[in-house]
GROMACS .gro file of C-alpha atoms in nm:
model
  148
    1UNK     CA    1   3.846  -2.711   4.183
    2UNK     CA    2   4.185  -2.621   4.143
    3UNK     CA    3   4.486  -2.702   4.396
    4UNK     CA    4   4.757  -2.474   4.485
    5UNK     CA    5   5.041  -2.550   4.720
    6UNK     CA    6   5.245  -2.305   4.898
    7UNK     CA    7   5.539  -2.329   5.124
    8UNK     CA    8   5.582  -2.059   5.417
    9UNK     CA    9   5.923  -2.079   5.527
   10UNK     CA   10   5.990  -1.973   5.897
   11UNK     CA   11   6.327  -1.783   5.865
   12UNK     CA   12   6.328  -1.400   5.877
   13UNK     CA   13   6.461  -1.403   5.535
   14UNK     CA   14   6.142  -1.554   5.393
   15UNK     CA   15   5.853  -1.564   5.610
   16UNK     CA   16   5.723  -1.200   5.529
   17UNK     CA   17   5.770  -1.250   5.145
   18UNK     CA   18   5.618  -1.592   5.148
   19UNK     CA   19   5.313  -1.449   5.329
   20UNK     CA   20   5.257  -1.186   5.116
   21UNK     CA   21   5.223  -1.394   4.822
   22UNK     CA   22   4.996  -1.631   4.997
   23UNK     CA   23   4.781  -1.336   5.106
   24UNK     CA   24   4.747  -1.200   4.782
   25UNK     CA   25   4.645  -1.554   4.640
   26UNK     CA   26   4.375  -1.583   4.929
   27UNK     CA   27   4.248  -1.223   4.838
   28UNK     CA   28   4.230  -1.316   4.453
   29UNK     CA   29   4.064  -1.671   4.503
   30UNK     CA   30   3.758  -1.825   4.646
   31UNK     CA   31   3.905  -2.067   4.893
   32UNK     CA   32   3.684  -2.388   4.920
   33UNK     CA   33   3.891  -2.579   5.175
   34UNK     CA   34   4.264  -2.582   5.279
   35UNK     CA   35   4.493  -2.832   5.454
   36UNK     CA   36   4.829  -2.748   5.628
   37UNK     CA   37   5.115  -2.953   5.776
   38UNK     CA   38   5.428  -2.864   5.964
   39UNK     CA   39   5.746  -2.974   5.791
   40UNK     CA   40   6.065  -3.043   6.004
   41UNK     CA   41   6.360  -3.056   5.797
   42UNK     CA   42   6.670  -2.848   5.769
   43UNK     CA   43   6.476  -2.557   5.731
   44UNK     CA   44   6.134  -2.607   5.906
   45UNK     CA   45   5.813  -2.455   5.703
   46UNK     CA   46   5.430  -2.484   5.670
   47UNK     CA   47   5.309  -2.625   5.384
   48UNK     CA   48   4.960  -2.500   5.285
   49UNK     CA   49   4.738  -2.685   5.046
   50UNK     CA   50   4.453  -2.460   4.883
   51UNK     CA   51   4.171  -2.613   4.724
   52UNK     CA   52   4.010  -2.301   4.518
   53UNK     CA   53   3.776  -2.153   4.251
   54UNK     CA   54   3.917  -1.847   4.059
   55UNK     CA   55   3.693  -1.579   4.097
   56UNK     CA   56   3.502  -1.534   3.753
   57UNK     CA   57   3.555  -1.219   3.587
   58UNK     CA   58   3.373  -1.117   3.297
   59UNK     CA   59   3.530  -0.970   2.971
   60UNK     CA   60   3.565  -0.585   3.020
   61UNK     CA   61   3.433  -0.603   3.378
   62UNK     CA   62   3.667  -0.523   3.683
   63UNK     CA   63   3.628  -0.746   4.004
   64UNK     CA   64   3.378  -0.615   4.245
   65UNK     CA   65   3.572  -0.400   4.511
   66UNK     CA   66   3.578  -0.565   4.827
   67UNK     CA   67   3.563  -0.352   5.142
   68UNK     CA   68   3.921  -0.278   5.303
   69UNK     CA   69   3.968  -0.064   5.579
   70UNK     CA   70   4.356  -0.136   5.633
   71UNK     CA   71   4.435   0.230   5.595
   72UNK     CA   72   4.180   0.379   5.786
   73UNK     CA   73   4.221   0.458   6.174
   74UNK     CA   74   4.008   0.252   6.433
   75UNK     CA   75   3.803   0.444   6.728
   76UNK     CA   76   3.824   0.322   7.080
   77UNK     CA   77   3.520   0.071   7.007
   78UNK     CA   78   3.671  -0.046   6.707
   79UNK     CA   79   4.014  -0.099   6.873
   80UNK     CA   80   3.822  -0.333   7.129
   81UNK     CA   81   3.669  -0.520   6.881
   82UNK     CA   82   3.977  -0.590   6.705
   83UNK     CA   83   4.162  -0.704   7.013
   84UNK     CA   84   3.868  -0.936   7.079
   85UNK     CA   85   3.907  -1.076   6.708
   86UNK     CA   86   4.277  -1.108   6.748
   87UNK     CA   87   4.217  -1.286   7.084
   88UNK     CA   88   3.972  -1.515   6.913
   89UNK     CA   89   4.180  -1.573   6.599
   90UNK     CA   90   4.480  -1.677   6.835
   91UNK     CA   91   4.273  -1.944   7.018
   92UNK     CA   92   4.116  -2.096   6.709
   93UNK     CA   93   4.467  -2.117   6.559
   94UNK     CA   94   4.565  -2.311   6.845
   95UNK     CA   95   4.294  -2.523   6.860
   96UNK     CA   96   4.339  -2.604   6.450
   97UNK     CA   97   4.714  -2.589   6.490
   98UNK     CA   98   4.727  -2.340   6.221
   99UNK     CA   99   4.926  -2.017   6.178
  100UNK     CA  100   4.695  -1.734   6.275
  101UNK     CA  101   4.712  -1.583   5.912
  102UNK     CA  102   4.507  -1.869   5.795
  103UNK     CA  103   4.237  -1.801   6.018
  104UNK     CA  104   4.231  -1.441   5.943
  105UNK     CA  105   4.492  -1.168   5.847
  106UNK     CA  106   4.542  -0.846   6.042
  107UNK     CA  107   4.391  -0.658   5.749
  108UNK     CA  108   4.075  -0.868   5.752
  109UNK     CA  109   4.030  -0.822   6.125
  110UNK     CA  110   4.086  -0.455   6.111
  111UNK     CA  111   3.841  -0.450   5.807
  112UNK     CA  112   3.581  -0.617   6.011
  113UNK     CA  113   3.635  -0.404   6.324
  114UNK     CA  114   3.577  -0.096   6.086
  115UNK     CA  115   3.289  -0.229   5.869
  116UNK     CA  116   3.115  -0.423   6.173
  117UNK     CA  117   2.885  -0.657   5.950
  118UNK     CA  118   2.556  -0.782   6.133
  119UNK     CA  119   2.509  -1.091   5.932
  120UNK     CA  120   2.757  -1.352   5.839
  121UNK     CA  121   2.673  -1.291   5.490
  122UNK     CA  122   2.786  -0.955   5.507
  123UNK     CA  123   3.153  -1.089   5.553
  124UNK     CA  124   3.165  -1.164   5.184
  125UNK     CA  125   3.222  -0.794   5.143
  126UNK     CA  126   3.506  -0.786   5.346
  127UNK     CA  127   3.847  -0.822   5.131
  128UNK     CA  128   3.984  -1.171   5.206
  129UNK     CA  129   3.662  -1.343   5.313
  130UNK     CA  130   3.529  -1.618   5.082
  131UNK     CA  131   3.293  -1.911   5.118
  132UNK     CA  132   3.516  -2.133   5.323
  133UNK     CA  133   3.599  -1.849   5.597
  134UNK     CA  134   3.236  -1.727   5.615
  135UNK     CA  135   3.110  -2.122   5.658
  136UNK     CA  136   3.388  -2.173   5.925
  137UNK     CA  137   3.408  -1.867   6.118
  138UNK     CA  138   3.169  -1.637   6.016
  139UNK     CA  139   2.910  -1.732   6.315
  140UNK     CA  140   3.176  -1.700   6.566
  141UNK     CA  141   3.285  -1.363   6.429
  142UNK     CA  142   2.943  -1.214   6.449
  143UNK     CA  143   2.895  -1.330   6.800
  144UNK     CA  144   3.185  -1.152   6.894
  145UNK     CA  145   3.082  -0.828   6.726
  146UNK     CA  146   2.739  -0.868   6.897
  147UNK     CA  147   2.914  -0.883   7.256
  148UNK     CA  148   3.196  -0.637   7.232
   0.00000   0.00000   0.00000
């Protein structure tokens, strides 16, 4: 298990770039667990500690492509699913006192709404979902998909 620490600065000048770097890392690695802390100094920021395993890539073997529907348009039913997922994510983030993107990014939720997995194991096929997110949020996501 490896450890990586990120600083997500909240000022408009840095937040989007910092989030983009973190999103890329989350997509390229299997996150086992994470810790966050809000740091209040001259410039407030989120400190994110990630415990992870690198995704194994065999020599001359490309990483398996995970499903991503970020460029695809959603139909009315899928928009309703996306809205329900965002509502759930916001509540979960408040409950855990985390930024929403650590629960799931907009791209991930968009892909779930389009892909519509039936079992939580199928979330592994969605870009950005690894063992940690599936174990901690998979059942709730599937319940949302079943009820919407």
